[in-house]
XYZ file of C-alpha atoms in Angstrom:
259
model
C -0.080 0.133 -0.059
C 3.101 2.507 0.705
C 4.327 1.397 -2.917
C 1.358 3.311 -4.479
C 1.752 6.785 -3.498
C 5.174 6.937 -4.094
C 4.393 5.578 -7.639
C 2.084 8.210 -7.844
C 4.792 10.872 -6.565
C 7.376 9.662 -8.792
C 4.547 9.683 -11.633
C 3.620 13.288 -11.120
C 7.063 14.493 -10.735
C 7.855 12.741 -14.604
C 4.661 14.457 -15.681
C 6.170 17.672 -14.705
C 9.645 17.631 -15.244
C 9.387 16.266 -18.977
C 6.826 17.049 -21.250
C 6.779 15.307 -25.285
C 6.052 17.317 -28.276
C 4.401 15.745 -31.119
C 5.822 17.321 -34.529
C 3.058 16.698 -37.247
C 3.632 16.502 -41.363
C 2.905 19.913 -42.769
C 5.351 21.262 -39.703
C 8.851 21.449 -38.062
C 9.606 22.235 -34.791
C 11.819 24.560 -33.310
C 13.018 23.781 -30.110
C 14.202 26.811 -27.575
C 16.518 25.702 -24.657
C 17.634 28.204 -21.481
C 16.618 31.209 -24.312
C 18.471 29.485 -26.827
C 17.822 28.370 -29.965
C 18.872 25.429 -31.221
C 20.848 25.264 -34.596
C 18.512 22.308 -36.740
C 14.846 22.176 -36.721
C 12.526 19.239 -35.857
C 11.617 17.134 -38.420
C 8.279 15.116 -37.586
C 7.848 12.967 -34.363
C 7.264 13.005 -31.132
C 9.918 14.952 -28.706
C 10.469 14.966 -24.655
C 11.798 18.086 -23.638
C 11.784 19.788 -20.030
C 9.077 22.222 -19.632
C 11.250 24.052 -17.186
C 13.912 24.812 -19.205
C 12.652 24.076 -22.837
C 10.013 24.921 -25.091
C 9.412 23.747 -28.767
C 7.585 26.198 -31.552
C 6.248 24.523 -34.540
C 5.919 26.070 -37.482
C 3.766 25.002 -40.626
C 5.630 24.774 -43.541
C 2.269 23.570 -45.433
C 0.345 25.494 -47.526
C -1.579 28.520 -46.003
C -3.877 31.363 -47.616
C -3.400 34.487 -46.536
C -6.754 36.823 -46.831
C -6.817 40.579 -47.206
C -9.160 43.242 -47.781
C -7.814 46.002 -48.811
C -8.841 49.908 -49.983
C -5.812 50.399 -53.095
C -5.717 53.602 -54.708
C -6.250 54.021 -58.603
C -3.997 56.034 -61.138
C -6.653 58.930 -61.046
C -6.122 58.628 -57.389
C -9.548 57.427 -56.390
C -10.049 54.125 -53.979
C -11.412 50.905 -54.896
C -12.042 48.080 -52.244
C -10.243 44.755 -53.544
C -10.161 41.112 -51.927
C -7.383 38.787 -52.468
C -5.805 36.170 -51.057
C -2.269 34.775 -50.941
C -1.284 31.248 -50.892
C 2.492 30.912 -49.249
C 4.320 28.687 -46.993
C 7.978 28.408 -44.872
C 10.631 26.687 -46.123
C 11.776 23.948 -44.067
C 14.614 24.585 -43.850
C 14.125 28.471 -43.401
C 11.943 28.004 -40.577
C 14.765 28.650 -37.472
C 15.502 32.161 -39.413
C 12.120 32.788 -39.621
C 11.429 32.354 -36.347
C 14.538 33.959 -35.024
C 14.133 37.302 -37.068
C 9.987 37.523 -36.957
C 8.971 35.148 -34.398
C 5.585 33.089 -34.272
C 3.885 36.533 -35.919
C 5.491 36.034 -39.339
C 2.748 36.395 -41.379
C 2.088 39.705 -40.419
C 5.375 41.029 -40.167
C 6.749 40.308 -43.286
C 4.484 38.419 -45.734
C 1.327 40.394 -45.355
C 2.806 44.071 -44.847
C 5.034 43.064 -48.113
C 1.884 42.541 -49.838
C -0.030 45.382 -48.533
C 2.393 47.035 -50.168
C 2.535 45.550 -53.597
C -0.836 46.020 -54.128
C -1.040 48.771 -53.338
C 1.743 50.069 -55.918
C 0.202 47.736 -58.660
C -3.380 48.992 -58.586
C -1.899 52.469 -58.971
C -1.066 51.530 -62.044
C -4.189 51.170 -63.360
C -6.916 53.819 -63.956
C -10.246 52.347 -61.992
C -11.925 51.457 -65.267
C -8.855 49.707 -66.156
C -9.009 47.890 -62.742
C -12.532 47.038 -63.717
C -11.829 45.940 -66.651
C -8.391 44.491 -67.924
C -7.868 40.205 -67.237
C -7.752 39.545 -62.863
C -4.446 37.126 -64.187
C -2.857 40.005 -65.496
C -2.857 41.958 -62.081
C -2.310 38.813 -60.033
C 0.980 37.973 -61.869
C 2.230 41.207 -61.730
C 1.198 41.255 -57.684
C 3.013 37.739 -57.868
C 6.100 38.503 -59.578
C 6.990 41.593 -57.440
C 5.620 39.935 -54.170
C 7.791 36.789 -54.844
C 10.704 38.933 -55.054
C 10.472 40.646 -51.577
C 9.671 37.633 -50.222
C 11.439 34.751 -51.218
C 14.685 35.742 -49.527
C 13.156 36.127 -46.550
C 12.542 31.938 -46.538
C 9.060 31.955 -47.588
C 7.945 30.483 -50.947
C 4.942 31.877 -52.544
C 2.286 29.567 -54.274
C -0.340 32.130 -56.072
C -2.005 35.399 -55.780
C -5.431 35.400 -56.018
C -7.693 38.287 -57.063
C -11.393 37.435 -56.212
C -13.033 41.156 -56.211
C -12.795 44.290 -57.633
C -15.634 46.944 -55.651
C -15.935 50.393 -56.745
C -18.290 52.798 -55.101
C -21.547 52.732 -56.778
C -20.826 56.338 -58.274
C -17.645 55.544 -59.534
C -19.171 52.081 -60.474
C -21.676 53.888 -62.453
C -20.057 56.130 -64.067
C -17.253 53.729 -65.053
C -19.976 51.483 -67.026
C -21.503 53.971 -69.026
C -17.459 55.386 -69.897
C -16.825 51.280 -70.901
C -20.748 51.723 -72.208
C -19.657 54.852 -74.668
C -16.933 53.095 -75.548
C -18.042 50.103 -77.184
C -20.640 51.796 -78.966
C -17.996 54.104 -80.422
C -15.942 51.347 -81.500
C -19.789 49.549 -82.523
C -20.040 52.432 -85.035
C -16.707 52.623 -86.475
C -17.133 49.184 -87.516
C -20.627 50.027 -88.939
C -19.490 53.218 -90.517
C -16.010 51.218 -92.193
C -18.462 48.483 -93.706
C -21.072 50.945 -94.973
C -17.665 52.199 -96.640
C -16.723 48.901 -97.977
C -19.908 48.099 -99.021
C -20.099 51.492 -100.587
C -17.127 50.506 -102.409
C -18.436 47.512 -103.640
C -21.491 48.785 -105.148
C -19.180 51.038 -106.757
C -17.245 48.454 -108.375
C -20.958 46.960 -109.286
C -22.326 49.860 -110.873
C -19.345 50.594 -112.944
C -18.760 47.189 -114.246
C -23.038 47.310 -114.772
C -21.941 50.420 -116.689
C -19.384 48.982 -118.785
C -21.404 46.514 -119.846
C -24.735 48.659 -120.811
C -22.072 50.560 -123.110
C -20.868 47.639 -124.636
C -24.597 46.245 -126.065
C -25.471 49.624 -126.313
C -22.581 49.822 -129.115
C -23.239 46.744 -130.377
C -27.370 47.467 -130.601
C -26.403 50.960 -132.406
C -24.069 49.471 -135.213
C -26.974 46.257 -135.315
C -29.732 49.889 -135.916
C -28.030 51.175 -138.797
C -27.445 48.176 -140.581
C -31.028 47.761 -140.044
C -32.131 51.181 -141.043
C -29.667 50.955 -144.406
C -31.135 47.620 -145.696
C -34.858 49.128 -145.437
C -33.683 52.244 -147.586
C -31.877 49.688 -149.956
C -35.494 48.178 -149.671
C -37.424 50.967 -150.931
C -35.210 51.994 -153.600
C -35.290 48.267 -154.794
C -39.009 48.707 -154.792
C -39.427 51.869 -156.486
C -40.260 51.871 -160.292
C -38.236 54.768 -161.070
C -34.563 54.269 -162.038
C -32.163 54.570 -159.765
C -28.016 54.371 -158.865
C -27.122 52.931 -155.727
C -23.899 53.434 -154.588
C -22.704 51.751 -151.328
C -19.446 51.382 -148.921
C -19.363 47.488 -150.144
C -20.735 46.581 -146.821
C -24.087 47.254 -146.991
C -25.876 44.093 -148.171
C -27.455 44.048 -151.689
C -31.147 43.561 -152.400
C -32.166 42.976 -155.792
C -36.414 41.761 -155.260
C -38.812 42.285 -152.556
C -39.864 38.977 -153.242
């Protein structure tokens, strides 16, 4: 009976003296003992440590999402609302340096701070109507390229930038929409005018062809009419009872009898 309390006491002392940290897949552990950070990160597995002298911090290395709602400026000085998500992860081999330099709040300190600066810079290169109409993939790529340059050497890998929405104040939205509609109508009118010009050119060519055709036919008919009239005159002379002398150019047909 005396053994049981002793065992309980020993178990309690062991629990208080030693703790176990489990590093799961998709994260690494950083062990800090007496204020000093160990040089190597802890891979997945179980680790026993003394809670009075050491701690184990776990840093995710899987891809995580950082969602942001931002008011961003435009080239003409307006402000629009945007929803943008970042997908990024910490390099396992850089986890110790990330923790040492930025602590556990590294996402806010480095990733999101850099992102907000880059997003405002990129959006500021576009007019409001361009942000509304331009291909989102283009803006995403520009933000991605500039942001990746700023955080890659700090121990992070940027996986993607997702521009979910851009929202303008109602009055600005309506003004931009009206302007885009006006530009579309202008382009449509230019197309119609161009089409009509081409149709006019086609009709002119067709009319010229018809004119030439009619001219050819007219000239041909005129020659035939002259010959027909000549025949009629000759016929009249032939049928006359008076004596006559007929002189021709040799091309008119001769009629010796009307029968």
